[in-house]
């Protein structure tokens, strides 16, 4: 006779007298106890949750005010050191509907990172794909595989997974920026790897060039180096400069004013950051874009499969996400969960509203699960 006591089953089934369910009987109760013992769950008790009529995101629409993020990051800069253990002084946005986990959405991580003058963020690498976007400030260089890359306002700096990277602040002031990664996606798919690198950069890497090696090789529109014709799943261009993004948005609106079909909708210009190797998204799991709305203009309301995080780069306006609506201004960040209706409008007294957006769309496109609807 075994002395090992059976562990209680985590499966709990209850016979319910509700439409679509079998009539509760003693026989059904015995059947359910057998299912529990053998760790089985019948579809008829779960189909409403597993197969709803449309996506019902676990995430909630939420807004984070930049002024509050910056204040707390500055306080952390004085109290919390950078180094092994915590690795980065990065403070993640925690969606209020995701149980306190440091996830902005079920697939996307967003954080404010803060580096004090003279500090180094130690080198490491991970399989999660990442980027940095700068809403204000300058003086930090990120070093990717030994290539030192300037970070300034409006710059977008993507970095594919499993590349060595560190940061150093060469300025006399602290600097903050946002990090975006697919950490939650890697976490749920149990596919993540991480490796420590050096604690401090070599002196020859603590340089501050105006242009990185990646820009000197790849930042020439329509021109590809013949020595690098092989495809790359992540972009080899490690900095997309604001001066180029701004010019592209400005010209779209100028062409619209001339009667050309150049914008997404009236007064709404947008660009997508792309991989110069293949024209696809800069990262395999994250789509990144910059949107500009002119005075009083608005986006077309739409809902889509997959979630997105926005940061207001400049201007003021009104955003509507599902049943929530906020007045937003420079630096503010907000989440648009999957299949919630989204709309943004530039205030009538503002020349423009610039919105940086990143989303998990490439994941759903890859498995042919993406859908968009414009009511």
mmCIF file of C-alpha atoms in Angstrom:
data_model
loop_
_atom_site.group_PDB
_atom_site.id
_atom_site.type_symbol
_atom_site.label_atom_id
_atom_site.label_comp_id
_atom_site.label_asym_id
_atom_site.label_seq_id
_atom_site.Cartn_x
_atom_site.Cartn_y
_atom_site.Cartn_z
ATOM 1 C CA UNK A 1 0.000 0.000 0.000
ATOM 2 C CA UNK A 2 1.445 3.374 -0.997
ATOM 3 C CA UNK A 3 2.010 5.905 1.781
ATOM 4 C CA UNK A 4 2.310 8.794 -0.705
ATOM 5 C CA UNK A 5 -0.688 11.094 -0.377
ATOM 6 C CA UNK A 6 -2.209 12.235 -3.652
ATOM 7 C CA UNK A 7 -1.793 15.943 -4.291
ATOM 8 C CA UNK A 8 -5.012 17.912 -4.795
ATOM 9 C CA UNK A 9 -5.739 18.585 -8.460
ATOM 10 C CA UNK A 10 -5.461 22.192 -9.668
ATOM 11 C CA UNK A 11 -8.325 21.397 -12.055
ATOM 12 C CA UNK A 12 -11.663 22.359 -10.499
ATOM 13 C CA UNK A 13 -14.882 21.712 -12.403
ATOM 14 C CA UNK A 14 -18.420 22.649 -11.403
ATOM 15 C CA UNK A 15 -21.615 21.449 -13.030
ATOM 16 C CA UNK A 16 -23.737 24.501 -13.821
ATOM 17 C CA UNK A 17 -27.360 24.776 -14.865
ATOM 18 C CA UNK A 18 -26.715 27.400 -17.542
ATOM 19 C CA UNK A 19 -27.376 27.611 -21.298
ATOM 20 C CA UNK A 20 -24.906 25.595 -23.341
ATOM 21 C CA UNK A 21 -23.943 23.338 -20.427
ATOM 22 C CA UNK A 22 -25.066 19.739 -19.749
ATOM 23 C CA UNK A 23 -27.754 19.217 -17.130
ATOM 24 C CA UNK A 24 -26.188 18.801 -13.654
ATOM 25 C CA UNK A 25 -26.574 15.213 -12.502
ATOM 26 C CA UNK A 26 -24.814 12.835 -10.136
ATOM 27 C CA UNK A 27 -23.300 11.117 -13.162
ATOM 28 C CA UNK A 28 -21.924 14.435 -14.475
ATOM 29 C CA UNK A 29 -20.392 15.209 -11.068
ATOM 30 C CA UNK A 30 -18.659 11.802 -11.068
ATOM 31 C CA UNK A 31 -17.402 12.480 -14.592
ATOM 32 C CA UNK A 32 -16.011 15.865 -13.532
ATOM 33 C CA UNK A 33 -14.205 14.305 -10.538
ATOM 34 C CA UNK A 34 -12.609 11.823 -12.929
ATOM 35 C CA UNK A 35 -11.520 14.692 -15.192
ATOM 36 C CA UNK A 36 -9.980 16.477 -12.196
ATOM 37 C CA UNK A 37 -8.063 13.388 -11.109
ATOM 38 C CA UNK A 38 -6.622 12.848 -14.594
ATOM 39 C CA UNK A 39 -5.918 16.572 -15.159
ATOM 40 C CA UNK A 40 -8.443 17.046 -17.944
ATOM 41 C CA UNK A 41 -10.640 20.024 -18.832
ATOM 42 C CA UNK A 42 -13.604 19.656 -21.211
ATOM 43 C CA UNK A 43 -13.928 22.319 -23.882
ATOM 44 C CA UNK A 44 -17.634 22.858 -23.198
ATOM 45 C CA UNK A 45 -16.849 24.467 -19.823
ATOM 46 C CA UNK A 46 -14.213 26.835 -21.263
ATOM 47 C CA UNK A 47 -15.200 27.721 -24.819
ATOM 48 C CA UNK A 48 -16.479 31.197 -23.899
ATOM 49 C CA UNK A 49 -13.082 32.200 -22.482
ATOM 50 C CA UNK A 50 -10.910 30.293 -24.972
ATOM 51 C CA UNK A 51 -12.815 31.222 -28.115
ATOM 52 C CA UNK A 52 -14.552 34.587 -27.643
ATOM 53 C CA UNK A 53 -16.234 36.364 -30.525
ATOM 54 C CA UNK A 54 -13.370 38.886 -30.628
ATOM 55 C CA UNK A 55 -10.117 39.505 -28.704
ATOM 56 C CA UNK A 56 -10.584 40.450 -25.059
ATOM 57 C CA UNK A 57 -7.222 41.767 -23.923
ATOM 58 C CA UNK A 58 -5.953 41.123 -20.423
ATOM 59 C CA UNK A 59 -4.328 44.583 -20.570
ATOM 60 C CA UNK A 60 -6.091 47.840 -19.785
ATOM 61 C CA UNK A 61 -5.848 51.193 -21.495
ATOM 62 C CA UNK A 62 -3.627 53.313 -19.242
ATOM 63 C CA UNK A 63 -1.712 56.614 -19.256
ATOM 64 C CA UNK A 64 1.599 57.466 -17.578
ATOM 65 C CA UNK A 65 2.522 61.141 -17.187
ATOM 66 C CA UNK A 66 6.088 61.916 -18.279
ATOM 67 C CA UNK A 67 6.621 64.518 -15.568
ATOM 68 C CA UNK A 68 5.910 61.876 -12.909
ATOM 69 C CA UNK A 69 8.125 59.266 -14.572
ATOM 70 C CA UNK A 70 10.989 61.740 -14.884
ATOM 71 C CA UNK A 71 10.704 62.866 -11.263
ATOM 72 C CA UNK A 72 10.835 59.300 -9.933
ATOM 73 C CA UNK A 73 13.658 58.329 -12.307
ATOM 74 C CA UNK A 74 15.683 61.321 -11.090
ATOM 75 C CA UNK A 75 15.131 60.267 -7.485
ATOM 76 C CA UNK A 76 16.197 56.709 -8.354
ATOM 77 C CA UNK A 77 19.324 58.153 -9.982
ATOM 78 C CA UNK A 78 20.384 59.584 -6.629
ATOM 79 C CA UNK A 79 19.547 56.448 -4.631
ATOM 80 C CA UNK A 80 19.999 53.349 -6.818
ATOM 81 C CA UNK A 81 23.418 52.578 -8.320
ATOM 82 C CA UNK A 82 23.934 51.086 -11.759
ATOM 83 C CA UNK A 83 25.867 47.835 -11.912
ATOM 84 C CA UNK A 84 25.713 44.091 -11.554
ATOM 85 C CA UNK A 85 22.514 42.824 -10.023
ATOM 86 C CA UNK A 86 20.062 45.399 -11.307
ATOM 87 C CA UNK A 87 22.156 45.975 -14.464
ATOM 88 C CA UNK A 88 20.170 49.030 -15.581
ATOM 89 C CA UNK A 89 18.365 51.877 -13.861
ATOM 90 C CA UNK A 90 15.300 51.039 -15.920
ATOM 91 C CA UNK A 91 11.821 51.525 -14.453
ATOM 92 C CA UNK A 92 9.163 49.537 -16.287
ATOM 93 C CA UNK A 93 5.574 50.539 -16.943
ATOM 94 C CA UNK A 94 3.275 48.054 -15.190
ATOM 95 C CA UNK A 95 -0.132 47.738 -16.796
ATOM 96 C CA UNK A 96 -2.681 47.880 -13.952
ATOM 97 C CA UNK A 97 -4.593 44.877 -15.329
ATOM 98 C CA UNK A 98 -1.598 42.519 -15.530
ATOM 99 C CA UNK A 99 -1.235 41.666 -11.868
ATOM 100 C CA UNK A 100 1.687 43.936 -11.033
ATOM 101 C CA UNK A 101 4.080 42.382 -13.532
ATOM 102 C CA UNK A 102 6.470 44.854 -15.227
ATOM 103 C CA UNK A 103 4.675 44.530 -18.575
ATOM 104 C CA UNK A 104 3.062 47.400 -20.481
ATOM 105 C CA UNK A 105 1.035 44.880 -22.502
ATOM 106 C CA UNK A 106 1.004 41.055 -22.632
ATOM 107 C CA UNK A 107 3.783 41.173 -25.261
ATOM 108 C CA UNK A 108 5.565 44.535 -24.840
ATOM 109 C CA UNK A 109 7.897 46.023 -22.224
ATOM 110 C CA UNK A 110 8.330 49.783 -21.918
ATOM 111 C CA UNK A 111 10.547 51.544 -19.388
ATOM 112 C CA UNK A 112 12.188 54.844 -18.619
ATOM 113 C CA UNK A 113 15.946 54.445 -18.260
ATOM 114 C CA UNK A 114 18.074 57.022 -16.447
ATOM 115 C CA UNK A 115 21.844 57.443 -16.469
ATOM 116 C CA UNK A 116 23.749 59.873 -14.275
ATOM 117 C CA UNK A 117 26.778 61.906 -15.484
ATOM 118 C CA UNK A 118 29.889 59.772 -15.942
ATOM 119 C CA UNK A 119 28.029 56.518 -15.341
ATOM 120 C CA UNK A 120 28.398 53.303 -17.346
ATOM 121 C CA UNK A 121 25.539 50.845 -17.702
ATOM 122 C CA UNK A 122 27.397 47.496 -17.811
ATOM 123 C CA UNK A 123 27.611 45.376 -20.934
ATOM 124 C CA UNK A 124 25.250 42.465 -21.476
ATOM 125 C CA UNK A 125 23.256 40.757 -24.189
ATOM 126 C CA UNK A 126 19.902 39.024 -24.417
ATOM 127 C CA UNK A 127 17.752 37.334 -27.025
ATOM 128 C CA UNK A 128 14.939 39.830 -26.528
ATOM 129 C CA UNK A 129 14.805 42.494 -29.235
ATOM 130 C CA UNK A 130 15.086 46.092 -28.043
ATOM 131 C CA UNK A 131 15.181 49.750 -28.963
ATOM 132 C CA UNK A 132 15.772 53.133 -27.354
ATOM 133 C CA UNK A 133 13.813 56.287 -28.149
ATOM 134 C CA UNK A 134 14.847 59.711 -26.896
ATOM 135 C CA UNK A 135 12.133 62.248 -26.090
ATOM 136 C CA UNK A 136 14.517 64.803 -24.594
ATOM 137 C CA UNK A 137 18.162 65.311 -23.692
ATOM 138 C CA UNK A 138 21.493 64.165 -25.066
ATOM 139 C CA UNK A 139 24.928 63.130 -23.872
ATOM 140 C CA UNK A 140 24.600 59.344 -23.644
ATOM 141 C CA UNK A 141 26.227 57.005 -26.135
ATOM 142 C CA UNK A 142 25.074 53.415 -26.437
ATOM 143 C CA UNK A 143 27.831 50.984 -27.456
ATOM 144 C CA UNK A 144 26.632 47.994 -29.501
ATOM 145 C CA UNK A 145 29.286 45.384 -30.300
ATOM 146 C CA UNK A 146 31.922 48.100 -29.828
ATOM 147 C CA UNK A 147 30.159 50.668 -32.024
ATOM 148 C CA UNK A 148 29.515 53.910 -30.107
ATOM 149 C CA UNK A 149 26.198 55.526 -31.096
ATOM 150 C CA UNK A 150 25.033 59.019 -30.125
ATOM 151 C CA UNK A 151 21.601 59.404 -28.524
ATOM 152 C CA UNK A 152 19.777 62.729 -28.984
ATOM 153 C CA UNK A 153 16.201 64.010 -28.907
ATOM 154 C CA UNK A 154 13.988 62.310 -31.468
ATOM 155 C CA UNK A 155 16.524 59.605 -32.299
ATOM 156 C CA UNK A 156 15.331 56.007 -32.612
ATOM 157 C CA UNK A 157 17.950 53.346 -31.867
ATOM 158 C CA UNK A 158 16.917 49.724 -32.558
ATOM 159 C CA UNK A 159 18.977 46.713 -31.594
ATOM 160 C CA UNK A 160 18.300 43.095 -32.503
ATOM 161 C CA UNK A 161 18.590 40.340 -29.939
ATOM 162 C CA UNK A 162 21.890 38.779 -28.796
ATOM 163 C CA UNK A 163 24.078 41.800 -29.464
ATOM 164 C CA UNK A 164 26.456 43.082 -26.786
ATOM 165 C CA UNK A 165 25.486 46.540 -25.594
ATOM 166 C CA UNK A 166 26.350 49.043 -22.868
ATOM 167 C CA UNK A 167 25.773 52.768 -22.286
ATOM 168 C CA UNK A 168 27.921 55.631 -21.042
ATOM 169 C CA UNK A 169 26.976 59.190 -20.133
ATOM 170 C CA UNK A 170 29.623 61.595 -21.388
ATOM 171 C CA UNK A 171 27.662 64.705 -20.352
ATOM 172 C CA UNK A 172 27.489 66.734 -17.143
ATOM 173 C CA UNK A 173 23.736 66.155 -16.781
ATOM 174 C CA UNK A 174 21.576 63.051 -16.290
ATOM 175 C CA UNK A 175 19.722 61.693 -19.292
ATOM 176 C CA UNK A 176 16.482 59.741 -19.624
ATOM 177 C CA UNK A 177 15.022 57.801 -22.536
ATOM 178 C CA UNK A 178 12.523 54.998 -23.082
ATOM 179 C CA UNK A 179 13.363 51.360 -23.692
ATOM 180 C CA UNK A 180 11.054 49.076 -25.644
ATOM 181 C CA UNK A 181 11.507 45.302 -25.699
ATOM 182 C CA UNK A 182 9.556 42.106 -26.365
ATOM 183 C CA UNK A 183 10.365 40.773 -22.862
ATOM 184 C CA UNK A 184 6.784 39.652 -22.048
ATOM 185 C CA UNK A 185 6.534 37.761 -25.356
ATOM 186 C CA UNK A 186 9.852 35.997 -24.710
ATOM 187 C CA UNK A 187 8.763 35.289 -21.128
ATOM 188 C CA UNK A 188 5.471 33.653 -22.108
ATOM 189 C CA UNK A 189 7.078 31.641 -24.917
ATOM 190 C CA UNK A 190 9.942 30.566 -22.597
ATOM 191 C CA UNK A 191 12.531 31.519 -25.212
ATOM 192 C CA UNK A 192 14.742 34.012 -23.358
ATOM 193 C CA UNK A 193 18.527 33.894 -22.884
ATOM 194 C CA UNK A 194 20.743 36.431 -21.069
ATOM 195 C CA UNK A 195 24.506 36.794 -20.651
ATOM 196 C CA UNK A 196 26.645 39.236 -18.657
ATOM 197 C CA UNK A 197 29.464 41.067 -20.392
ATOM 198 C CA UNK A 198 32.059 43.497 -19.061
ATOM 199 C CA UNK A 199 31.353 45.713 -16.089
ATOM 200 C CA UNK A 200 33.188 48.686 -17.661
ATOM 201 C CA UNK A 201 33.839 49.766 -21.242
ATOM 202 C CA UNK A 202 37.359 49.948 -22.638
ATOM 203 C CA UNK A 203 38.727 53.472 -22.904
ATOM 204 C CA UNK A 204 38.807 53.299 -26.713
ATOM 205 C CA UNK A 205 35.070 52.581 -26.655
ATOM 206 C CA UNK A 206 34.266 55.586 -24.478
ATOM 207 C CA UNK A 207 34.304 57.838 -27.520
ATOM 208 C CA UNK A 208 31.669 60.263 -28.764
ATOM 209 C CA UNK A 209 31.610 60.207 -32.582
ATOM 210 C CA UNK A 210 28.957 62.200 -34.404
ATOM 211 C CA UNK A 211 28.115 59.159 -36.519
ATOM 212 C CA UNK A 212 28.460 55.503 -35.615
ATOM 213 C CA UNK A 213 30.026 52.903 -37.880
ATOM 214 C CA UNK A 214 26.569 51.494 -38.610
ATOM 215 C CA UNK A 215 25.364 54.905 -39.839
ATOM 216 C CA UNK A 216 28.439 55.461 -41.983
ATOM 217 C CA UNK A 217 27.782 52.111 -43.670
ATOM 218 C CA UNK A 218 23.965 51.940 -43.837
ATOM 219 C CA UNK A 219 22.422 55.425 -43.498
ATOM 220 C CA UNK A 220 22.319 56.253 -47.207
ATOM 221 C CA UNK A 221 18.752 56.075 -48.612
ATOM 222 C CA UNK A 222 18.406 53.553 -51.426
ATOM 223 C CA UNK A 223 22.094 52.652 -51.361
ATOM 224 C CA UNK A 224 23.184 49.280 -49.999
ATOM 225 C CA UNK A 225 26.800 48.238 -49.375
ATOM 226 C CA UNK A 226 27.653 45.457 -51.828
ATOM 227 C CA UNK A 227 29.891 43.880 -49.202
ATOM 228 C CA UNK A 228 26.755 43.211 -47.105
ATOM 229 C CA UNK A 229 24.102 41.734 -49.377
ATOM 230 C CA UNK A 230 23.015 38.996 -46.983
ATOM 231 C CA UNK A 231 19.621 39.402 -45.326
ATOM 232 C CA UNK A 232 19.338 40.285 -41.646
ATOM 233 C CA UNK A 233 16.229 39.701 -39.474
ATOM 234 C CA UNK A 234 16.998 42.877 -37.503
ATOM 235 C CA UNK A 235 18.174 46.168 -38.945
ATOM 236 C CA UNK A 236 21.949 46.719 -39.155
ATOM 237 C CA UNK A 237 21.325 50.489 -38.983
ATOM 238 C CA UNK A 238 21.556 51.328 -35.273
ATOM 239 C CA UNK A 239 20.382 54.962 -35.343
ATOM 240 C CA UNK A 240 17.488 56.611 -37.199
ATOM 241 C CA UNK A 241 17.996 60.339 -36.719
ATOM 242 C CA UNK A 242 15.237 62.810 -35.919
ATOM 243 C CA UNK A 243 16.362 65.223 -38.627
ATOM 244 C CA UNK A 244 15.506 62.574 -41.251
ATOM 245 C CA UNK A 245 12.230 61.527 -39.590
ATOM 246 C CA UNK A 246 11.109 65.149 -39.267
ATOM 247 C CA UNK A 247 11.925 65.905 -42.893
ATOM 248 C CA UNK A 248 9.974 62.871 -44.121
ATOM 249 C CA UNK A 249 6.868 63.867 -42.136
ATOM 250 C CA UNK A 250 7.138 67.500 -43.215
ATOM 251 C CA UNK A 251 7.378 66.572 -46.891
ATOM 252 C CA UNK A 252 4.358 64.256 -46.690
ATOM 253 C CA UNK A 253 2.226 67.119 -45.402
ATOM 254 C CA UNK A 254 3.678 69.526 -47.959
ATOM 255 C CA UNK A 255 2.816 67.101 -50.754
ATOM 256 C CA UNK A 256 -0.690 66.712 -49.340
ATOM 257 C CA UNK A 257 -1.091 70.504 -49.480
ATOM 258 C CA UNK A 258 -0.054 70.339 -53.157
ATOM 259 C CA UNK A 259 -2.803 67.817 -53.878
ATOM 260 C CA UNK A 260 -0.689 64.644 -53.864
ATOM 261 C CA UNK A 261 -1.749 61.420 -52.118
ATOM 262 C CA UNK A 262 1.063 61.288 -49.563
ATOM 263 C CA UNK A 263 -0.602 60.995 -46.135
ATOM 264 C CA UNK A 264 -2.535 58.308 -44.259
ATOM 265 C CA UNK A 265 -5.562 60.588 -43.972
ATOM 266 C CA UNK A 266 -6.085 64.376 -44.111
ATOM 267 C CA UNK A 267 -3.519 66.051 -41.884
ATOM 268 C CA UNK A 268 -2.062 62.704 -40.731
ATOM 269 C CA UNK A 269 1.487 61.920 -41.869
ATOM 270 C CA UNK A 270 3.270 58.745 -40.733
ATOM 271 C CA UNK A 271 6.513 56.882 -41.331
ATOM 272 C CA UNK A 272 7.601 53.374 -40.397
ATOM 273 C CA UNK A 273 11.166 52.563 -39.409
ATOM 274 C CA UNK A 274 12.369 49.752 -41.681
ATOM 275 C CA UNK A 275 15.259 47.364 -42.146
ATOM 276 C CA UNK A 276 17.436 48.543 -45.087
ATOM 277 C CA UNK A 277 18.244 44.900 -45.899
ATOM 278 C CA UNK A 278 14.715 43.909 -46.795
ATOM 279 C CA UNK A 279 12.255 46.780 -46.223
ATOM 280 C CA UNK A 280 10.537 44.905 -43.402
ATOM 281 C CA UNK A 281 10.188 45.982 -39.772
ATOM 282 C CA UNK A 282 13.374 46.998 -37.967
ATOM 283 C CA UNK A 283 12.861 44.169 -35.435
ATOM 284 C CA UNK A 284 11.207 40.768 -35.995
ATOM 285 C CA UNK A 285 8.697 41.236 -33.163
ATOM 286 C CA UNK A 286 8.235 45.013 -32.893
ATOM 287 C CA UNK A 287 6.887 47.592 -35.365
ATOM 288 C CA UNK A 288 7.952 51.197 -34.780
ATOM 289 C CA UNK A 289 6.479 54.316 -36.347
ATOM 290 C CA UNK A 290 6.261 58.097 -35.991
ATOM 291 C CA UNK A 291 2.947 59.857 -36.602
ATOM 292 C CA UNK A 292 2.270 63.568 -37.054
ATOM 293 C CA UNK A 293 -1.130 65.257 -36.890
ATOM 294 C CA UNK A 294 -1.547 68.862 -37.997
ATOM 295 C CA UNK A 295 -3.606 71.448 -36.140
ATOM 296 C CA UNK A 296 -7.086 70.026 -35.406
ATOM 297 C CA UNK A 297 -6.488 66.874 -37.485
ATOM 298 C CA UNK A 298 -7.255 63.401 -36.190
ATOM 299 C CA UNK A 299 -6.443 59.798 -37.021
ATOM 300 C CA UNK A 300 -9.083 57.494 -38.412
ATOM 301 C CA UNK A 301 -10.559 55.486 -35.545
ATOM 302 C CA UNK A 302 -9.499 51.840 -35.786
ATOM 303 C CA UNK A 303 -9.038 48.666 -33.794
ATOM 304 C CA UNK A 304 -6.499 45.956 -34.544
ATOM 305 C CA UNK A 305 -5.227 42.644 -33.255
ATOM 306 C CA UNK A 306 -2.166 43.199 -31.066
ATOM 307 C CA UNK A 307 -1.188 45.889 -28.594
ATOM 308 C CA UNK A 308 0.715 49.155 -28.904
ATOM 309 C CA UNK A 309 2.505 51.683 -26.706
ATOM 310 C CA UNK A 310 2.661 55.379 -27.646
ATOM 311 C CA UNK A 311 4.817 58.232 -26.424
ATOM 312 C CA UNK A 312 3.950 61.847 -27.181
ATOM 313 C CA UNK A 313 7.071 63.313 -28.758
ATOM 314 C CA UNK A 314 5.742 66.851 -29.098
ATOM 315 C CA UNK A 315 2.547 68.878 -29.004
ATOM 316 C CA UNK A 316 -0.730 68.315 -27.194
ATOM 317 C CA UNK A 317 -3.895 66.516 -28.092
ATOM 318 C CA UNK A 318 -6.680 64.160 -27.129
ATOM 319 C CA UNK A 319 -6.420 60.370 -27.351
ATOM 320 C CA UNK A 320 -9.292 57.937 -27.010
ATOM 321 C CA UNK A 321 -8.646 54.262 -26.221
ATOM 322 C CA UNK A 322 -11.791 52.187 -25.866
ATOM 323 C CA UNK A 323 -13.871 53.953 -23.212
ATOM 324 C CA UNK A 324 -10.939 56.009 -21.878
ATOM 325 C CA UNK A 325 -9.983 59.514 -23.043
ATOM 326 C CA UNK A 326 -7.038 61.700 -22.031
ATOM 327 C CA UNK A 327 -5.466 65.041 -22.793
ATOM 328 C CA UNK A 328 -1.823 64.248 -23.524
ATOM 329 C CA UNK A 329 1.332 66.336 -23.823
ATOM 330 C CA UNK A 330 5.047 65.926 -24.453
ATOM 331 C CA UNK A 331 6.523 62.745 -22.997
ATOM 332 C CA UNK A 332 3.276 61.128 -21.838
ATOM 333 C CA UNK A 333 2.967 57.401 -22.554
ATOM 334 C CA UNK A 334 -0.155 55.310 -23.019
ATOM 335 C CA UNK A 335 -1.193 51.781 -23.938
ATOM 336 C CA UNK A 336 -3.659 50.626 -26.589
ATOM 337 C CA UNK A 337 -4.682 47.006 -25.837
ATOM 338 C CA UNK A 338 -5.627 44.522 -28.527
ATOM 339 C CA UNK A 339 -8.897 45.226 -30.378
ATOM 340 C CA UNK A 340 -9.714 48.428 -28.516
ATOM 341 C CA UNK A 341 -10.798 51.351 -30.663
ATOM 342 C CA UNK A 342 -8.126 54.062 -30.897
ATOM 343 C CA UNK A 343 -8.240 57.647 -32.087
ATOM 344 C CA UNK A 344 -5.939 60.668 -31.613
ATOM 345 C CA UNK A 345 -6.558 64.347 -32.366
ATOM 346 C CA UNK A 346 -4.246 67.357 -32.308
ATOM 347 C CA UNK A 347 -5.492 70.316 -30.288
ATOM 348 C CA UNK A 348 -6.733 73.256 -32.352
ATOM 349 C CA UNK A 349 -4.246 75.619 -30.680
ATOM 350 C CA UNK A 350 -1.227 73.381 -31.377
ATOM 351 C CA UNK A 351 0.738 73.411 -34.646
ATOM 352 C CA UNK A 352 1.128 69.624 -34.569
ATOM 353 C CA UNK A 353 0.990 66.462 -32.462
ATOM 354 C CA UNK A 354 3.862 63.978 -32.902
ATOM 355 C CA UNK A 355 3.352 60.434 -31.612
ATOM 356 C CA UNK A 356 5.982 57.688 -31.452
ATOM 357 C CA UNK A 357 4.340 54.249 -31.615
ATOM 358 C CA UNK A 358 5.588 50.700 -31.169
ATOM 359 C CA UNK A 359 3.496 47.568 -31.510
ATOM 360 C CA UNK A 360 3.676 43.782 -31.630
ATOM 361 C CA UNK A 361 2.112 43.591 -35.113
ATOM 362 C CA UNK A 362 4.964 41.587 -36.761
ATOM 363 C CA UNK A 363 4.226 38.666 -34.428
ATOM 364 C CA UNK A 364 0.602 38.425 -35.548
ATOM 365 C CA UNK A 365 1.427 39.002 -39.198
ATOM 366 C CA UNK A 366 3.950 36.146 -39.048
ATOM 367 C CA UNK A 367 1.290 33.682 -37.867
ATOM 368 C CA UNK A 368 -1.434 35.189 -40.119
ATOM 369 C CA UNK A 369 -3.502 36.314 -37.120
ATOM 370 C CA UNK A 370 -3.442 40.062 -37.737
ATOM 371 C CA UNK A 371 -6.733 41.841 -38.390
ATOM 372 C CA UNK A 372 -7.643 45.530 -38.494
ATOM 373 C CA UNK A 373 -11.042 47.212 -38.564
ATOM 374 C CA UNK A 374 -11.962 50.817 -39.262
ATOM 375 C CA UNK A 375 -15.559 51.308 -38.155
#
